[in-house]
Amino acid sequence: AESLHRPEEVEPARPLRVALARAFGRSWLEAAMWLSSWDDAWLLLAVEGKIEHDYVKDAFGANEAKAALHTRRRALLAAAPVALVPNAARKGRAELDEWGGCVHPEQLLSSPNRALKAAFVLHSLEAQCTSSGGERGTVAFAKAMGSLLVLPPAHLERRIVGGHGLIAACASGCAASADLDGFESMWVRQALPCPTLKANFQYVRRKYVVELVLVLPPRDASALTGPLRVSWGEAANSEDGAYVQEEVLTLTNEHMQMHELTVDARRRRGGKRRKSGGGDMKEEAMVEEAYNETAAVPLLWLRVDPSLEWACRVAWSGRPREPLWSGMPEGMVRDQLQLDRCV
């Protein structure tokens, strides 16, 4: 709906309702969360942002919540770099010098850039837990958030009184692919700019494989310290016009790396063996999934970080001398417009 109308035109009272939700959330958090140091004041801003996001999702729907998250990320990418813990920032001395060598708690809580970054850092932390740890990571994140309360639920072992403790508790439910120590260093304690992830792909039709090339950002920017989610749509005779597939990639330390994604909307479900009346083993007929034979290629679109789990730019770059690497092929664009309702 946001592509046609601004949110306040769909619901005139929406800005006021969201502001009230954030204000009530802050008043509740100041009484419910007792932090050990003002260096962890960013946690208050982070949980405020999560309350606002969950309220928009509950009151206006998941699509509106994702659109609001996209707006927040776009504002964060355009903002000046800021450290969530300015006293520990190596490159954040400019902010400290501006305020006379230290930052007052009220300045921490009233910084727009810090509020944007804090909310997105907590969102990224939750995404890393769910992407790398699955159900175990989801449970670990929920327990860590509950342990921030002054009176945590009885089944939790101990309270968490700072950002370091929260991240350490989440690490217990994450796989080795998520480097939460590096995440805390780069995204919480340093004033590094948001990274730009360069990507390109070619679709090998003969093998039904997408070769996705990723170029990681330089060392002077924040890094992606955890798994990266990629999704794509495959042509099909379904109501929505596409099968949406998803895969979580484990990034390596290489500056340029290639990942292969298996794309084949004509794949068959595995047949099960059963006994016939005479006792002989016979294989059931293979059931073929619905597939749109009119599509030139089964791949309709490809998205990097579709759930907006990272505060990063994704720049699609082509290779002019190699037509296969020049971006999305014309046939794929045509099939997407023709077959997929959600473009």
Coordinates of C-alpha atoms in Angstrom, one line a residue:
A1 CA 0.0 0.0 0.0
E2 CA 2.9 2.4 0.6
S3 CA 3.8 2.4 -3.1
L4 CA 0.4 4.0 -3.8
H5 CA -0.3 5.9 -0.6
R6 CA 1.7 7.2 2.3
P7 CA 1.0 5.4 5.6
E8 CA -0.6 8.5 7.2
E9 CA -3.1 8.6 4.2
V10 CA -4.1 5.0 4.8
E11 CA -4.5 5.6 8.5
P12 CA -4.4 9.3 9.5
A13 CA -3.8 8.6 13.2
R14 CA -0.9 6.2 12.5
P15 CA 2.0 8.5 13.3
L16 CA 0.3 9.5 16.6
R17 CA -0.5 5.9 17.5
V18 CA 3.1 4.8 16.8
A19 CA 4.5 7.7 18.8
L20 CA 2.3 6.8 21.8
A21 CA 3.3 3.2 21.6
R22 CA 7.0 4.2 21.7
A23 CA 6.4 6.6 24.6
F24 CA 4.5 4.1 26.7
G25 CA 7.2 1.6 25.9
R26 CA 9.9 3.9 27.1
S27 CA 8.1 4.7 30.4
W28 CA 7.6 0.9 31.0
L29 CA 11.2 0.1 30.1
E30 CA 12.7 2.6 32.5
A31 CA 11.0 0.9 35.3
A32 CA 11.4 -2.7 34.1
M33 CA 15.1 -2.7 32.9
W34 CA 17.8 -1.7 35.4
L35 CA 21.1 -1.5 33.6
S36 CA 24.5 -1.6 35.3
S37 CA 25.9 1.3 33.3
W38 CA 24.8 4.2 31.1
D39 CA 27.1 2.7 28.5
D40 CA 24.3 0.2 27.9
A41 CA 21.7 2.9 27.4
W42 CA 21.5 1.8 23.8
L43 CA 19.6 -1.2 25.0
L44 CA 16.7 1.0 26.0
L45 CA 16.6 2.5 22.5
A46 CA 16.9 -0.9 20.9
V47 CA 14.0 -2.4 22.9
E48 CA 11.9 0.7 22.2
G49 CA 12.5 0.1 18.5
K50 CA 11.5 -3.5 18.8
I51 CA 8.3 -2.5 20.7
E52 CA 7.5 -0.1 17.9
H53 CA 8.1 -2.7 15.2
D54 CA 6.0 -5.3 16.9
Y55 CA 3.2 -2.8 17.4
V56 CA 3.1 -1.8 13.7
K57 CA 3.1 -5.5 12.8
D58 CA 0.3 -6.3 15.1
A59 CA -1.8 -3.2 14.3
F60 CA -1.2 -2.7 10.6
G61 CA 0.1 -6.0 9.3
A62 CA 3.4 -7.7 8.4
N63 CA 3.7 -5.8 5.1
E64 CA 3.5 -2.4 6.8
A65 CA 6.0 -3.5 9.4
K66 CA 8.5 -4.6 6.7
A67 CA 7.9 -1.3 4.9
A68 CA 8.6 0.6 8.1
L69 CA 11.8 -1.5 8.6
H70 CA 12.9 -0.7 5.1
T71 CA 12.4 3.1 5.8
R72 CA 14.4 2.8 9.0
R73 CA 17.2 1.0 7.3
R74 CA 17.3 3.6 4.5
A75 CA 17.6 6.4 7.0
L76 CA 20.3 4.5 8.9
L77 CA 22.3 4.0 5.7
A78 CA 22.2 7.8 5.0
A79 CA 23.0 8.8 8.6
A80 CA 26.5 9.6 10.0
P81 CA 28.3 6.6 11.6
V82 CA 27.8 6.5 15.4
A83 CA 29.0 4.1 18.1
L84 CA 26.3 2.8 20.5
V85 CA 28.9 2.9 23.3
P86 CA 30.7 6.2 22.5
N87 CA 33.2 5.9 25.4
A88 CA 34.6 2.7 23.9
A89 CA 34.6 3.9 20.3
R90 CA 38.0 4.0 18.6
K91 CA 36.7 6.2 15.7
G92 CA 34.0 8.0 17.7
R93 CA 36.2 10.7 19.3
A94 CA 34.5 13.4 17.3
E95 CA 31.3 13.0 19.1
L96 CA 33.0 12.9 22.5
D97 CA 35.0 16.0 21.7
E98 CA 31.9 17.8 20.6
W99 CA 30.3 17.3 24.0
G100 CA 33.4 18.1 26.0
G101 CA 35.0 14.6 26.4
C102 CA 31.9 12.6 27.5
V103 CA 28.3 12.1 26.5
H104 CA 25.5 12.7 29.0
P105 CA 22.9 10.0 29.4
E106 CA 20.2 12.3 28.1
Q107 CA 22.3 12.9 25.0
L108 CA 22.6 9.1 24.6
L109 CA 18.8 8.7 24.7
S110 CA 18.0 11.7 22.4
S111 CA 20.4 10.9 19.6
P112 CA 18.3 10.1 16.4
N113 CA 21.2 8.2 14.7
R114 CA 21.9 6.1 17.8
A115 CA 18.2 5.2 18.1
L116 CA 18.1 4.1 14.5
K117 CA 21.2 2.0 14.8
A118 CA 20.3 0.5 18.2
A119 CA 16.9 -0.8 17.0
F120 CA 18.5 -2.3 13.9
V121 CA 21.3 -3.9 15.8
L122 CA 18.8 -5.7 18.0
H123 CA 16.9 -6.7 14.9
S124 CA 20.1 -8.1 13.3
L125 CA 20.9 -10.0 16.6
E126 CA 17.6 -11.7 16.6
A127 CA 17.9 -12.6 12.9
Q128 CA 21.3 -14.2 13.5
C129 CA 19.9 -16.3 16.3
T130 CA 17.0 -17.5 14.2
S131 CA 19.0 -18.0 11.0
S132 CA 22.0 -19.8 12.4
G133 CA 20.4 -21.6 15.4
G134 CA 16.9 -22.3 14.3
E135 CA 14.5 -23.1 17.1
R136 CA 17.3 -23.2 19.6
G137 CA 18.4 -19.7 18.6
T138 CA 14.9 -18.4 18.8
V139 CA 14.5 -19.8 22.4
A140 CA 17.9 -18.4 23.4
F141 CA 17.0 -14.9 22.2
A142 CA 13.6 -15.0 23.9
K143 CA 15.2 -16.1 27.2
A144 CA 17.9 -13.4 26.9
M145 CA 15.3 -10.7 26.4
G146 CA 13.3 -11.9 29.4
S147 CA 16.4 -11.9 31.5
L148 CA 16.7 -8.1 31.0
L149 CA 13.7 -7.5 33.3
V150 CA 14.2 -6.5 36.9
L151 CA 11.9 -9.4 37.9
P152 CA 12.6 -12.0 35.2
P153 CA 10.3 -15.1 34.8
A154 CA 11.0 -17.8 37.4
H155 CA 12.4 -20.3 34.9
L156 CA 15.3 -18.0 33.9
E157 CA 18.5 -18.5 35.8
R158 CA 19.8 -15.0 36.2
R159 CA 19.3 -11.4 35.2
I160 CA 21.2 -9.7 32.4
V161 CA 22.2 -6.1 33.2
G162 CA 24.0 -5.0 30.0
G163 CA 24.5 -5.3 26.3
H164 CA 27.5 -7.6 26.5
G165 CA 25.6 -10.1 28.7
L166 CA 22.7 -10.1 26.2
I167 CA 24.9 -10.9 23.3
A168 CA 26.7 -13.6 25.2
A169 CA 23.4 -15.2 26.2
C170 CA 22.3 -15.2 22.6
A171 CA 25.6 -16.8 21.5
S172 CA 24.7 -20.0 23.4
G173 CA 21.9 -20.7 20.9
C174 CA 23.7 -19.7 17.7
A175 CA 25.8 -21.9 15.4
A176 CA 29.5 -21.3 14.7
S177 CA 28.6 -19.3 11.5
A178 CA 27.5 -16.4 13.7
D179 CA 30.4 -14.4 15.1
L180 CA 28.7 -12.5 17.9
D181 CA 31.9 -11.3 19.4
G182 CA 32.8 -9.6 16.1
F183 CA 29.2 -8.4 15.8
E184 CA 29.5 -6.6 19.2
S185 CA 32.9 -5.1 18.4
M186 CA 31.9 -3.7 15.0
W187 CA 28.2 -2.8 15.4
V188 CA 28.0 -1.8 19.0
R189 CA 31.4 -0.4 20.1
Q190 CA 32.7 1.2 16.9
A191 CA 31.5 4.0 14.8
L192 CA 31.9 2.3 11.4
P193 CA 29.9 3.1 8.3
C194 CA 27.3 0.6 7.1
P195 CA 28.7 -1.9 4.6
T196 CA 28.0 -2.1 0.9
L197 CA 27.6 -5.7 -0.4
K198 CA 28.2 -6.0 -4.1
A199 CA 26.4 -8.9 -5.8
N200 CA 26.0 -10.4 -9.2
F201 CA 24.6 -13.6 -10.6
Q202 CA 24.2 -15.6 -13.7
Y203 CA 21.6 -18.3 -14.3
V204 CA 23.0 -21.6 -15.8
R205 CA 19.8 -22.9 -17.5
R206 CA 21.4 -26.2 -18.5
K207 CA 22.1 -27.1 -14.9
Y208 CA 19.2 -25.1 -13.3
V209 CA 21.8 -23.4 -11.0
V210 CA 22.3 -19.8 -10.1
E211 CA 25.9 -18.8 -9.6
L212 CA 25.8 -15.9 -7.1
V213 CA 29.0 -13.9 -6.6
L214 CA 29.3 -11.7 -3.5
V215 CA 32.0 -9.1 -2.9
L216 CA 32.3 -8.3 0.8
P217 CA 32.9 -4.7 2.0
P218 CA 36.4 -3.4 2.9
R219 CA 37.8 -3.6 6.4
D220 CA 37.0 0.1 7.1
A221 CA 33.3 -0.7 7.3
S222 CA 31.1 -2.9 9.5
A223 CA 31.2 -6.5 8.4
L224 CA 28.5 -9.1 8.0
T225 CA 29.5 -11.4 10.9
G226 CA 26.7 -14.0 10.5
P227 CA 24.8 -15.9 7.9
L228 CA 23.1 -14.2 4.9
R229 CA 19.7 -15.1 3.7
V230 CA 18.9 -15.3 -0.1
S231 CA 15.5 -15.9 -1.6
W232 CA 14.3 -16.4 -5.2
G233 CA 11.0 -17.1 -7.0
E234 CA 10.4 -20.0 -9.4
A235 CA 7.7 -20.0 -12.1
A236 CA 4.7 -22.1 -11.2
N237 CA 1.0 -22.6 -11.8
S238 CA 0.2 -21.5 -8.3
E239 CA -2.2 -18.9 -7.1
D240 CA 0.6 -16.4 -6.3
G241 CA 2.4 -17.1 -9.6
A242 CA 5.7 -18.3 -8.0
Y243 CA 7.3 -20.7 -5.6
V244 CA 9.3 -18.7 -3.1
Q245 CA 12.4 -20.5 -2.1
E246 CA 15.0 -19.5 0.5
E247 CA 18.5 -20.4 1.5
V248 CA 20.8 -19.3 4.3
L249 CA 24.4 -18.8 3.1
T250 CA 27.4 -19.1 5.4
L251 CA 29.9 -16.4 4.4
T252 CA 33.6 -17.0 4.4
N253 CA 36.5 -14.6 5.0
E254 CA 37.3 -14.3 1.3
H255 CA 36.8 -10.9 -0.2
M256 CA 35.0 -12.4 -3.3
Q257 CA 33.1 -15.6 -3.1
M258 CA 30.7 -17.6 -5.2
H259 CA 27.7 -19.6 -4.0
E260 CA 25.6 -22.0 -6.1
L261 CA 21.8 -22.1 -5.6
T262 CA 19.8 -25.0 -7.1
V263 CA 16.8 -23.7 -8.9
D264 CA 14.4 -26.2 -10.5
A265 CA 10.7 -25.6 -10.4
R266 CA 10.2 -28.9 -12.3
R267 CA 11.7 -31.0 -9.5
R268 CA 9.7 -34.1 -8.5
R269 CA 8.8 -35.3 -5.1
G270 CA 10.5 -38.5 -4.0
G271 CA 8.5 -41.6 -4.5
K272 CA 7.9 -44.0 -1.7
R273 CA 8.1 -47.8 -2.1
R274 CA 5.2 -49.9 -1.1
K275 CA 4.3 -53.6 -1.3
S276 CA 1.8 -54.8 -4.0
G277 CA -0.6 -57.6 -3.5
G278 CA 1.9 -60.2 -4.5
G279 CA 4.5 -59.0 -2.1
D280 CA 6.7 -57.4 -4.8
M281 CA 8.2 -54.0 -4.1
K282 CA 6.8 -51.4 -6.5
E283 CA 7.6 -47.7 -6.6
E284 CA 4.7 -45.2 -6.5
A285 CA 4.4 -42.9 -9.4
M286 CA 6.4 -39.7 -9.1
V287 CA 4.2 -36.7 -8.5
E288 CA 5.4 -33.7 -10.5
E289 CA 4.9 -30.3 -9.0
A290 CA 2.9 -27.7 -11.0
Y291 CA 5.2 -25.9 -13.4
N292 CA 4.5 -23.2 -15.9
E293 CA 5.9 -24.5 -19.2
T294 CA 5.4 -21.1 -20.9
A295 CA 8.2 -19.6 -18.8
A296 CA 11.5 -19.0 -20.7
V297 CA 13.4 -19.8 -17.5
P298 CA 12.1 -21.1 -14.1
L299 CA 13.9 -18.3 -12.2
L300 CA 11.7 -15.2 -11.9
W301 CA 13.7 -13.1 -9.4
L302 CA 16.5 -13.2 -6.9
R303 CA 16.8 -11.2 -3.7
V304 CA 19.8 -10.8 -1.3
D305 CA 18.8 -10.2 2.4
P306 CA 15.0 -10.2 1.6
S307 CA 14.1 -9.9 5.3
L308 CA 16.2 -6.8 5.9
E309 CA 18.3 -8.6 8.5
W310 CA 21.4 -6.4 7.9
A311 CA 21.9 -2.7 7.8
C312 CA 23.8 -2.9 4.5
R313 CA 23.4 -1.7 0.9
V314 CA 23.2 -4.3 -1.8
A315 CA 24.7 -3.1 -5.1
W316 CA 24.1 -5.2 -8.2
S317 CA 27.0 -4.8 -10.6
G318 CA 27.4 -6.4 -14.0
R319 CA 30.2 -7.3 -16.3
P320 CA 29.8 -5.4 -19.5
R321 CA 32.0 -7.7 -21.6
E322 CA 30.0 -10.8 -20.4
P323 CA 26.3 -10.6 -21.3
L324 CA 25.4 -13.4 -18.9
W325 CA 26.7 -11.3 -16.0
S326 CA 25.1 -8.0 -17.0
G327 CA 22.2 -8.2 -14.5
M328 CA 18.8 -9.8 -14.8
P329 CA 18.2 -11.3 -18.2
E330 CA 15.5 -9.8 -20.4
G331 CA 13.6 -13.1 -20.5
M332 CA 13.6 -13.3 -16.7
V333 CA 12.1 -9.8 -16.5
R334 CA 9.4 -10.7 -19.0
D335 CA 8.5 -13.9 -17.1
Q336 CA 8.4 -12.0 -13.8
L337 CA 5.9 -9.4 -15.1
Q338 CA 3.8 -12.1 -16.8
L339 CA 3.7 -14.8 -14.1
D340 CA 4.4 -13.3 -10.7
R341 CA 1.7 -11.1 -9.1
C342 CA 4.0 -9.9 -6.4
V343 CA 6.6 -7.9 -8.4

